[in-house]
Each structure stands twice: as C-alpha cells, then as structure tokens.
C-alpha cells in the first residue's frame, strides 16, 4: 500500500481549520481520501500485467460504494481527473460505478474503450469537461435524471449509437456531443432552451433528433457537418435564433421550415446542404446572409414575408442544377410568395427575387418535412438444437447481432492448470434493420453452454480467445451479418 499525507489549510474566522487528505491504494484502485468529510475520490488504478501472465479479470473494474482505511469508512463520491484515461493502454473491459458517485471530473474516462455495457449511476450530478472524450464500445448511453451539469466537450468523439438525456437541463453545452462518429439517435428532455455552439457538429450519421418545444436558440454550427444521416429536422415554433453555419454541410437534408419569429438567416446557415430542395421562410424574415444557401439544390423557395427580405448577393451562390453547378439561382428555383407581394418581389432590386426561375403566388400549400420512417419490428430470439434463430415481422428486415460471454468460474489464478468442463454464460443482443425503416429496438437474451471444456486451444489457460472460439464451435447463429 502506498500513501501520501498532505494537508490543505482552509481559511475561516475566527479559527483556521486544517483538512487532512491522504492518497492510498486499495485493491488496485488509487484514492484520495478526505478524513474530515469522510469521502474518497478515485484517482487512478493499477493494472497487473507481465509478459508471462494476462489476468482477464484485471480488466473488469468495480468501484466500491465505500472503502475502509485505518478503522474509518469513506464514501466514494467522485471519479478524479484522468482516473481511467486510456491514451496509451486499452486493457479495461468493463467499469461499474456505484450509486454514491456524484462527480465525474475532466477526462476521467478519456479514450477508454470498453467491451462491456457501461451505466452512469443514478445520483450522478456533474460530468466534467471531456470526461468521456473518445469513450467507446457502447450501443447506448443514458444520462440520468440527477445530472445537473454537463461540461463542454464532455462526450466529444464518443463512440455510442444512441444517447438519451434524461436530466432536465436547460442547455446542451458547447461541443458536448461533437464528432461522435457512430451517433445515430438522440433523445432530449422537454426542458432544453439552448443548443450551444457545435453541440452535435460533425456527427456524420446522426439521423434522428427531436428538438423539444422548449427550444429557443440553436447555436453556431450546432449541427454543422452532420453529413450523411440528417434528412429532416423540425425546428420548433419557439426558436427565435439560429446561429451561423448551424446546419451547414448536412448533405442529406432535403427540406427545412424556418419558424415565425426568425428575422435573419445567418451566413452559411445551410451552406453545402447538397440535397436541400425546399426551404420555407417566415413572414418575419428581414435578411438572408452570405452563403446562407451556398451550393444547395433549392428548387422551391417559400417566403411568407410581405416585404422582400434583403438577400446577400452570394446567399445562393453555386445553387446546384441537376446537370451540374450553376452560378445563377434562375435556372432551378421557383419562389413562392404572398399574392399581395408578387409585384414587390418581381421589382425588387436585389437578387435572387427578380432573377429566379419564376415568382408565383402561394396557393396555401405549405411543404412539410418527410415524416419519420416507421420503426422496424423488434426481433425475437429462439434456440433449438444448438442453433439460435432470429425472426422479424418486418418484410425484408436483416438482423444484426453481437455476442458476449464469460465463464461462470474463475480459472485465472496461477500460471497453468488442467482444463475442466465448465458452464459458459453468454448473451446475444440483436436488432433489425430494413430499408426505409428506422432500426428496431434491441433485444437481449442470455443462454448457458453446460459442461464444455473451456481451453479450446489446449494451451492450459482459459482466455477470452478460448471463449470466442467456444461460441463459434458450439453455436450456429441463423441470421445477422
């Protein structure tokens, strides 16, 4: 056991109190304990490894609710800065946190890629800056109701498919979920008022996010470079501010409706939205900034303003034609305006109004974004005769799955042993996908292989490689990839 004792003087009047903290190590975890408060913070861990022996269980870390040291109990309430950072190592498989954790500090789990599901504990209140930077290996992650603060870039570059924010925050902080390479679905609470700068920027495969009715402002670049998945997004009626480049480089975006109350479309707001064909602008609009629709394919522009908004000369630069890129809006775009304002738009001195393909009266039709696709039916899992089979009621659906397993006994003590028959517990998680449908909910089922020899390769040791081979040898999975 290593320990370092130091003191911190806390100024108070009329007396000066001294709080003693100490650094200790217990069961391969390092802590700083506060003797006055009776609390402990995890500051790091020790990994047991040498070139002759690999301890599989050393990669499975369970943080206790409390620890005992020199006759006193300490509640574990915090994960310290960089405690499990994995910049140069990748041997952590699983981390379990207790419900006593209130704070996860900056970079606590940075670049930590887990092979087992990870759960943020109920009772957690603060997630620090870059706490889960490049954190990965998770299909889904839920931020619990108790969280009161999420730091900037908290989940930057996090490898996670679905994120559910349960806590009643009023803002999504800047760059909180930026550049999450596999993020597909986001669920937000009905309390969010501001999505700050870059919050979901560069999430290339983000395809579903429902903006809450409470939302008032979308920050600069909030959804910029969500390139491949975001075909439609509904901006709530209460939004009065959309920042510069908010949706730029959303290459799949097909239609957009700007709500009433917006007075300006900022520069580059929809630049490089190659698939954008229909845009609806509110009656309150007064100006459209430079490159606002640069390099788009706007074929129909609906503008409800009675007075033609000022349009920067480069607002629709390089508006795309079906046959290539054109310098002029006139080739492809029909402008739909109130009938009472037709003459104003046709005689307005600034492009694109007089030079568009046509200016016509709005007939009452207001284009709506495409509806969200129907969700694929949840598959079922059955096992018979050693074969696992997946069924899905959605026609044409394909099932994708993953299998994880562990031994029910621990054979990792010592350097060698004679392999014995042992049961192996494994779980199968599967979801269904079909063209034109949203992915189904995932379903998980647990099975057990009884009385199997774990040491498949015959080297006298049980490893994760043996378990993987065991599953491949004894199971047939019908469906999946």
mmCIF file of C-alpha atoms in Angstrom, residues 68-351:
data_model
loop_
_atom_site.group_PDB
_atom_site.id
_atom_site.type_symbol
_atom_site.label_atom_id
_atom_site.label_comp_id
_atom_site.label_asym_id
_atom_site.label_seq_id
_atom_site.Cartn_x
_atom_site.Cartn_y
_atom_site.Cartn_z
ATOM 1 C CA UNK A 68 -12.261 1.193 4.905
ATOM 2 C CA UNK A 69 -8.877 2.522 5.908
ATOM 3 C CA UNK A 70 -7.301 2.565 9.347
ATOM 4 C CA UNK A 71 -10.595 1.883 11.052
ATOM 5 C CA UNK A 72 -12.610 4.554 9.257
ATOM 6 C CA UNK A 73 -15.119 4.182 6.393
ATOM 7 C CA UNK A 74 -15.064 6.581 3.429
ATOM 8 C CA UNK A 75 -17.877 7.009 0.899
ATOM 9 C CA UNK A 76 -16.639 7.009 -2.703
ATOM 10 C CA UNK A 77 -18.254 10.098 -4.223
ATOM 11 C CA UNK A 78 -16.047 11.158 -7.125
ATOM 12 C CA UNK A 79 -14.057 9.929 -10.112
ATOM 13 C CA UNK A 80 -10.997 12.148 -10.375
ATOM 14 C CA UNK A 81 -9.497 13.901 -13.377
ATOM 15 C CA UNK A 82 -7.997 11.394 -15.811
ATOM 16 C CA UNK A 83 -8.634 8.494 -13.437
ATOM 17 C CA UNK A 84 -9.258 5.922 -16.175
ATOM 18 C CA UNK A 85 -7.716 7.722 -19.118
ATOM 19 C CA UNK A 86 -6.564 5.194 -21.736
ATOM 20 C CA UNK A 87 -4.385 7.238 -24.034
ATOM 21 C CA UNK A 88 -1.676 4.595 -24.221
ATOM 22 C CA UNK A 89 -3.413 1.463 -22.890
ATOM 23 C CA UNK A 90 -6.524 -0.429 -23.892
ATOM 24 C CA UNK A 91 -6.916 -3.240 -21.399
ATOM 25 C CA UNK A 92 -10.047 -2.143 -19.481
ATOM 26 C CA UNK A 93 -13.024 -4.329 -20.424
ATOM 27 C CA UNK A 94 -15.696 -3.146 -18.005
ATOM 28 C CA UNK A 95 -16.203 -0.448 -15.370
ATOM 29 C CA UNK A 96 -19.004 -0.490 -12.807
ATOM 30 C CA UNK A 97 -19.736 2.676 -10.822
ATOM 31 C CA UNK A 98 -21.660 2.786 -7.526
ATOM 32 C CA UNK A 99 -24.735 4.995 -6.884
ATOM 33 C CA UNK A 100 -22.689 7.097 -4.452
ATOM 34 C CA UNK A 101 -20.781 8.799 -7.280
ATOM 35 C CA UNK A 102 -21.780 12.477 -7.540
ATOM 36 C CA UNK A 103 -18.994 13.876 -9.725
ATOM 37 C CA UNK A 104 -17.070 12.649 -12.748
ATOM 38 C CA UNK A 105 -14.231 15.072 -13.359
ATOM 39 C CA UNK A 106 -12.485 16.201 -16.542
ATOM 40 C CA UNK A 107 -11.091 13.464 -18.819
ATOM 41 C CA UNK A 108 -11.961 10.796 -16.266
ATOM 42 C CA UNK A 109 -12.738 8.194 -18.941
ATOM 43 C CA UNK A 110 -10.958 9.797 -21.884
ATOM 44 C CA UNK A 111 -10.121 7.320 -24.679
ATOM 45 C CA UNK A 112 -11.430 4.433 -22.587
ATOM 46 C CA UNK A 113 -12.962 1.803 -24.896
ATOM 47 C CA UNK A 114 -14.985 -0.878 -23.104
ATOM 48 C CA UNK A 115 -16.155 -4.254 -24.342
ATOM 49 C CA UNK A 116 -18.986 -4.426 -21.789
ATOM 50 C CA UNK A 117 -22.026 -2.136 -21.269
ATOM 51 C CA UNK A 118 -21.407 0.928 -19.112
ATOM 52 C CA UNK A 119 -24.028 2.687 -16.967
ATOM 53 C CA UNK A 120 -23.887 6.169 -15.486
ATOM 54 C CA UNK A 121 -25.156 5.835 -11.899
ATOM 55 C CA UNK A 122 -28.373 7.348 -10.627
ATOM 56 C CA UNK A 123 -27.370 10.154 -8.269
ATOM 57 C CA UNK A 124 -24.622 11.487 -10.548
ATOM 58 C CA UNK A 125 -24.724 15.319 -10.592
ATOM 59 C CA UNK A 126 -21.719 16.634 -12.537
ATOM 60 C CA UNK A 127 -19.967 15.442 -15.696
ATOM 61 C CA UNK A 128 -16.770 17.376 -16.311
ATOM 62 C CA UNK A 129 -15.179 18.699 -19.492
ATOM 63 C CA UNK A 130 -14.035 15.948 -21.868
ATOM 64 C CA UNK A 131 -14.976 13.381 -19.231
ATOM 65 C CA UNK A 132 -15.898 10.851 -21.932
ATOM 66 C CA UNK A 133 -13.750 12.133 -24.786
ATOM 67 C CA UNK A 134 -13.272 9.269 -27.296
ATOM 68 C CA UNK A 135 -15.023 6.913 -24.864
ATOM 69 C CA UNK A 136 -16.440 3.933 -26.720
ATOM 70 C CA UNK A 137 -17.760 0.460 -27.148
ATOM 71 C CA UNK A 138 -21.345 1.338 -26.179
ATOM 72 C CA UNK A 139 -24.529 0.780 -28.140
ATOM 73 C CA UNK A 140 -26.415 3.253 -25.985
ATOM 74 C CA UNK A 141 -25.779 5.620 -23.102
ATOM 75 C CA UNK A 142 -28.304 7.259 -20.780
ATOM 76 C CA UNK A 143 -27.534 10.436 -18.847
ATOM 77 C CA UNK A 144 -29.600 10.039 -15.663
ATOM 78 C CA UNK A 145 -32.201 12.427 -14.305
ATOM 79 C CA UNK A 146 -29.970 13.506 -11.412
ATOM 80 C CA UNK A 147 -27.319 15.205 -13.605
ATOM 81 C CA UNK A 148 -27.227 18.988 -13.158
ATOM 82 C CA UNK A 149 -24.200 19.927 -15.247
ATOM 83 C CA UNK A 150 -22.514 18.604 -18.390
ATOM 84 C CA UNK A 151 -19.170 20.195 -19.239
ATOM 85 C CA UNK A 152 -18.002 21.334 -22.655
ATOM 86 C CA UNK A 153 -16.869 18.504 -24.923
ATOM 87 C CA UNK A 154 -17.999 16.038 -22.262
ATOM 88 C CA UNK A 155 -18.806 13.370 -24.878
ATOM 89 C CA UNK A 156 -16.661 14.685 -27.725
ATOM 90 C CA UNK A 157 -15.766 11.903 -30.197
ATOM 91 C CA UNK A 158 -17.663 9.371 -28.076
ATOM 92 C CA UNK A 159 -18.374 6.043 -29.833
ATOM 93 C CA UNK A 160 -22.028 5.477 -28.974
ATOM 94 C CA UNK A 161 -25.048 4.780 -31.193
ATOM 95 C CA UNK A 162 -27.881 6.202 -29.068
ATOM 96 C CA UNK A 163 -27.770 8.870 -26.372
ATOM 97 C CA UNK A 164 -30.718 9.597 -24.093
ATOM 98 C CA UNK A 165 -30.579 12.755 -21.971
ATOM 99 C CA UNK A 166 -32.967 12.235 -19.055
ATOM 100 C CA UNK A 167 -31.868 15.137 -16.871
ATOM 101 C CA UNK A 168 -33.931 18.383 -17.002
ATOM 102 C CA UNK A 169 -31.152 20.674 -18.241
ATOM 103 C CA UNK A 170 -31.900 23.980 -19.958
ATOM 104 C CA UNK A 171 -28.938 23.818 -22.340
ATOM 105 C CA UNK A 172 -26.741 21.400 -24.223
ATOM 106 C CA UNK A 173 -23.283 22.832 -23.683
ATOM 107 C CA UNK A 174 -20.859 23.746 -26.436
ATOM 108 C CA UNK A 175 -19.371 20.781 -28.308
ATOM 109 C CA UNK A 176 -20.877 18.383 -25.766
ATOM 110 C CA UNK A 177 -21.530 15.644 -28.364
ATOM 111 C CA UNK A 178 -19.428 16.885 -31.248
ATOM 112 C CA UNK A 179 -17.812 14.427 -33.684
ATOM 113 C CA UNK A 180 -19.425 11.280 -32.272
ATOM 114 C CA UNK A 181 -18.676 9.011 -35.242
ATOM 115 C CA UNK A 182 -21.396 6.379 -34.700
ATOM 116 C CA UNK A 183 -24.098 8.503 -33.041
ATOM 117 C CA UNK A 184 -27.403 7.839 -34.799
ATOM 118 C CA UNK A 185 -30.249 8.728 -32.420
ATOM 119 C CA UNK A 186 -30.533 11.417 -29.713
ATOM 120 C CA UNK A 187 -33.375 11.890 -27.233
ATOM 121 C CA UNK A 188 -33.550 15.271 -25.464
ATOM 122 C CA UNK A 189 -35.695 16.341 -22.487
ATOM 123 C CA UNK A 190 -38.529 18.848 -22.863
ATOM 124 C CA UNK A 191 -36.589 21.436 -20.866
ATOM 125 C CA UNK A 192 -33.801 22.349 -23.277
ATOM 126 C CA UNK A 193 -33.865 26.030 -24.284
ATOM 127 C CA UNK A 194 -30.450 26.383 -25.932
ATOM 128 C CA UNK A 195 -28.339 24.049 -28.023
ATOM 129 C CA UNK A 196 -24.956 25.729 -27.863
ATOM 130 C CA UNK A 197 -22.196 26.093 -30.421
ATOM 131 C CA UNK A 198 -21.067 22.883 -32.094
ATOM 132 C CA UNK A 199 -23.075 20.704 -29.706
ATOM 133 C CA UNK A 200 -23.791 17.990 -32.311
ATOM 134 C CA UNK A 201 -21.447 19.151 -35.049
ATOM 135 C CA UNK A 202 -19.700 16.534 -37.210
ATOM 136 C CA UNK A 203 -21.935 13.675 -36.062
ATOM 137 C CA UNK A 204 -21.845 12.195 -39.541
ATOM 138 C CA UNK A 205 -24.515 9.534 -39.043
ATOM 139 C CA UNK A 206 -26.975 11.404 -36.833
ATOM 140 C CA UNK A 207 -30.346 10.663 -38.397
ATOM 141 C CA UNK A 208 -32.890 11.220 -35.650
ATOM 142 C CA UNK A 209 -33.153 14.009 -33.088
ATOM 143 C CA UNK A 210 -36.416 15.555 -31.924
ATOM 144 C CA UNK A 211 -35.873 19.146 -30.871
ATOM 145 C CA UNK A 212 -38.058 19.931 -27.820
ATOM 146 C CA UNK A 213 -40.833 22.516 -27.910
ATOM 147 C CA UNK A 214 -38.991 24.406 -25.147
ATOM 148 C CA UNK A 215 -36.094 25.216 -27.504
ATOM 149 C CA UNK A 216 -35.411 28.932 -28.123
ATOM 150 C CA UNK A 217 -31.966 29.105 -29.728
ATOM 151 C CA UNK A 218 -29.703 26.954 -31.892
ATOM 152 C CA UNK A 219 -26.062 27.962 -31.660
ATOM 153 C CA UNK A 220 -23.371 28.462 -34.257
ATOM 154 C CA UNK A 221 -22.511 25.216 -36.020
ATOM 155 C CA UNK A 222 -24.765 23.239 -33.672
ATOM 156 C CA UNK A 223 -25.473 20.603 -36.351
ATOM 157 C CA UNK A 224 -22.783 21.513 -38.865
ATOM 158 C CA UNK A 225 -21.324 18.613 -40.872
ATOM 159 C CA UNK A 226 -23.961 16.065 -39.837
ATOM 160 C CA UNK A 227 -23.292 14.831 -43.313
ATOM 161 C CA UNK A 228 -24.921 11.512 -44.032
ATOM 162 C CA UNK A 229 -27.979 10.885 -41.881
ATOM 163 C CA UNK A 230 -29.968 14.049 -41.145
ATOM 164 C CA UNK A 231 -32.585 14.093 -43.917
ATOM 165 C CA UNK A 232 -35.194 16.062 -41.995
ATOM 166 C CA UNK A 233 -35.290 18.099 -38.823
ATOM 167 C CA UNK A 234 -38.205 20.053 -37.373
ATOM 168 C CA UNK A 235 -37.299 23.393 -35.820
ATOM 169 C CA UNK A 236 -39.817 24.188 -33.043
ATOM 170 C CA UNK A 237 -42.006 27.282 -33.311
ATOM 171 C CA UNK A 238 -40.440 28.877 -30.236
ATOM 172 C CA UNK A 239 -36.966 29.140 -31.791
ATOM 173 C CA UNK A 240 -36.063 32.783 -32.417
ATOM 174 C CA UNK A 241 -32.345 32.423 -33.116
ATOM 175 C CA UNK A 242 -30.413 30.129 -35.448
ATOM 176 C CA UNK A 243 -26.667 30.678 -35.446
ATOM 177 C CA UNK A 244 -24.223 30.960 -38.309
ATOM 178 C CA UNK A 245 -23.463 27.637 -40.073
ATOM 179 C CA UNK A 246 -25.950 25.876 -37.786
ATOM 180 C CA UNK A 247 -26.831 23.265 -40.428
ATOM 181 C CA UNK A 248 -24.012 23.690 -42.932
ATOM 182 C CA UNK A 249 -22.745 20.555 -44.699
ATOM 183 C CA UNK A 250 -25.798 18.491 -43.749
ATOM 184 C CA UNK A 251 -25.535 16.748 -47.088
ATOM 185 C CA UNK A 252 -28.688 14.646 -46.722
ATOM 186 C CA UNK A 253 -31.034 17.436 -45.556
ATOM 187 C CA UNK A 254 -33.936 17.659 -48.026
ATOM 188 C CA UNK A 255 -36.371 20.225 -46.600
ATOM 189 C CA UNK A 256 -36.384 22.906 -43.922
ATOM 190 C CA UNK A 257 -39.049 25.155 -42.406
ATOM 191 C CA UNK A 258 -37.828 28.254 -40.557
ATOM 192 C CA UNK A 259 -40.334 29.195 -37.819
ATOM 193 C CA UNK A 260 -42.066 32.544 -37.370
ATOM 194 C CA UNK A 261 -40.065 34.957 -35.246
ATOM 195 C CA UNK A 262 -36.762 34.435 -37.047
ATOM 196 C CA UNK A 263 -35.674 37.739 -38.599
ATOM 197 C CA UNK A 264 -32.370 36.745 -40.179
ATOM 198 C CA UNK A 265 -30.838 33.677 -41.764
ATOM 199 C CA UNK A 266 -27.205 33.971 -40.788
ATOM 200 C CA UNK A 267 -24.253 33.431 -43.137
ATOM 201 C CA UNK A 268 -23.654 29.822 -44.223
ATOM 202 C CA UNK A 269 -26.602 28.505 -42.196
ATOM 203 C CA UNK A 270 -27.440 25.903 -44.866
ATOM 204 C CA UNK A 271 -24.275 26.052 -46.983
ATOM 205 C CA UNK A 272 -23.300 22.787 -48.677
ATOM 206 C CA UNK A 273 -26.644 21.131 -47.984
ATOM 207 C CA UNK A 274 -26.467 19.456 -51.374
ATOM 208 C CA UNK A 275 -29.857 17.716 -51.186
ATOM 209 C CA UNK A 276 -31.836 20.713 -49.894
ATOM 210 C CA UNK A 277 -34.664 21.203 -52.377
ATOM 211 C CA UNK A 278 -37.349 23.023 -50.389
ATOM 212 C CA UNK A 279 -36.945 25.880 -47.929
ATOM 213 C CA UNK A 280 -39.782 27.715 -46.182
ATOM 214 C CA UNK A 281 -39.049 31.180 -44.776
ATOM 215 C CA UNK A 282 -41.253 33.031 -42.237
ATOM 216 C CA UNK A 283 -43.177 36.291 -42.592
ATOM 217 C CA UNK A 284 -40.852 37.859 -40.001
ATOM 218 C CA UNK A 285 -37.725 37.393 -42.120
ATOM 219 C CA UNK A 286 -35.780 40.552 -42.981
ATOM 220 C CA UNK A 287 -32.446 39.309 -44.365
ATOM 221 C CA UNK A 288 -30.583 36.314 -45.768
ATOM 222 C CA UNK A 289 -26.823 36.340 -45.184
ATOM 223 C CA UNK A 290 -23.843 35.492 -47.335
ATOM 224 C CA UNK A 291 -23.608 31.842 -48.438
ATOM 225 C CA UNK A 292 -26.761 31.036 -46.457
ATOM 226 C CA UNK A 293 -27.802 28.529 -49.154
ATOM 227 C CA UNK A 294 -24.470 28.209 -50.916
ATOM 228 C CA UNK A 295 -24.031 25.054 -53.006
ATOM 229 C CA UNK A 296 -27.574 23.762 -52.426
ATOM 230 C CA UNK A 297 -30.271 22.497 -54.777
ATOM 231 C CA UNK A 298 -33.165 24.779 -53.840
ATOM 232 C CA UNK A 299 -35.880 24.182 -56.422
ATOM 233 C CA UNK A 300 -38.733 25.731 -54.415
ATOM 234 C CA UNK A 301 -38.347 28.628 -52.013
ATOM 235 C CA UNK A 302 -41.419 29.655 -49.988
ATOM 236 C CA UNK A 303 -41.124 33.146 -48.471
ATOM 237 C CA UNK A 304 -44.064 34.490 -46.429
ATOM 238 C CA UNK A 305 -42.627 37.969 -45.821
ATOM 239 C CA UNK A 306 -44.797 40.733 -47.312
ATOM 240 C CA UNK A 307 -41.725 42.926 -47.688
ATOM 241 C CA UNK A 308 -38.997 41.129 -49.658
ATOM 242 C CA UNK A 309 -36.078 40.354 -47.328
ATOM 243 C CA UNK A 310 -32.659 41.675 -48.243
ATOM 244 C CA UNK A 311 -30.599 38.915 -49.839
ATOM 245 C CA UNK A 312 -26.818 38.996 -49.873
ATOM 246 C CA UNK A 313 -25.555 38.701 -53.477
ATOM 247 C CA UNK A 314 -23.791 35.459 -52.526
ATOM 248 C CA UNK A 315 -26.616 33.947 -50.479
ATOM 249 C CA UNK A 316 -27.466 31.373 -53.156
ATOM 250 C CA UNK A 317 -24.061 31.113 -54.785
ATOM 251 C CA UNK A 318 -23.443 27.926 -56.780
ATOM 252 C CA UNK A 319 -27.028 26.782 -56.396
ATOM 253 C CA UNK A 320 -26.878 23.271 -57.844
ATOM 254 C CA UNK A 321 -28.562 22.284 -61.073
ATOM 255 C CA UNK A 322 -29.489 18.709 -61.847
ATOM 256 C CA UNK A 323 -26.900 18.792 -64.638
ATOM 257 C CA UNK A 324 -24.126 20.368 -62.607
ATOM 258 C CA UNK A 325 -23.310 23.517 -60.684
ATOM 259 C CA UNK A 326 -24.645 26.838 -61.883
ATOM 260 C CA UNK A 327 -23.756 30.341 -60.818
ATOM 261 C CA UNK A 328 -27.334 31.507 -61.041
ATOM 262 C CA UNK A 329 -30.403 30.816 -58.944
ATOM 263 C CA UNK A 330 -32.553 31.432 -62.019
ATOM 264 C CA UNK A 331 -32.010 28.023 -63.577
ATOM 265 C CA UNK A 332 -33.694 25.917 -60.903
ATOM 266 C CA UNK A 333 -35.588 27.926 -58.303
ATOM 267 C CA UNK A 334 -39.232 28.906 -58.145
ATOM 268 C CA UNK A 335 -40.001 31.500 -55.472
ATOM 269 C CA UNK A 336 -43.418 31.245 -53.810
ATOM 270 C CA UNK A 337 -44.597 34.471 -52.122
ATOM 271 C CA UNK A 338 -47.851 36.006 -50.823
ATOM 272 C CA UNK A 339 -50.083 37.033 -53.709
ATOM 273 C CA UNK A 340 -50.292 40.572 -52.356
ATOM 274 C CA UNK A 341 -46.487 40.883 -52.569
ATOM 275 C CA UNK A 342 -45.924 39.493 -56.082
ATOM 276 C CA UNK A 343 -45.141 42.858 -57.640
ATOM 277 C CA UNK A 344 -42.746 43.788 -54.831
ATOM 278 C CA UNK A 345 -40.667 40.628 -55.306
ATOM 279 C CA UNK A 346 -40.652 40.943 -59.106
ATOM 280 C CA UNK A 347 -39.412 44.533 -58.989
ATOM 281 C CA UNK A 348 -37.014 44.188 -56.038
ATOM 282 C CA UNK A 349 -33.553 45.441 -56.868
ATOM 283 C CA UNK A 350 -31.562 42.646 -55.231
ATOM 284 C CA UNK A 351 -31.093 39.046 -56.310
#
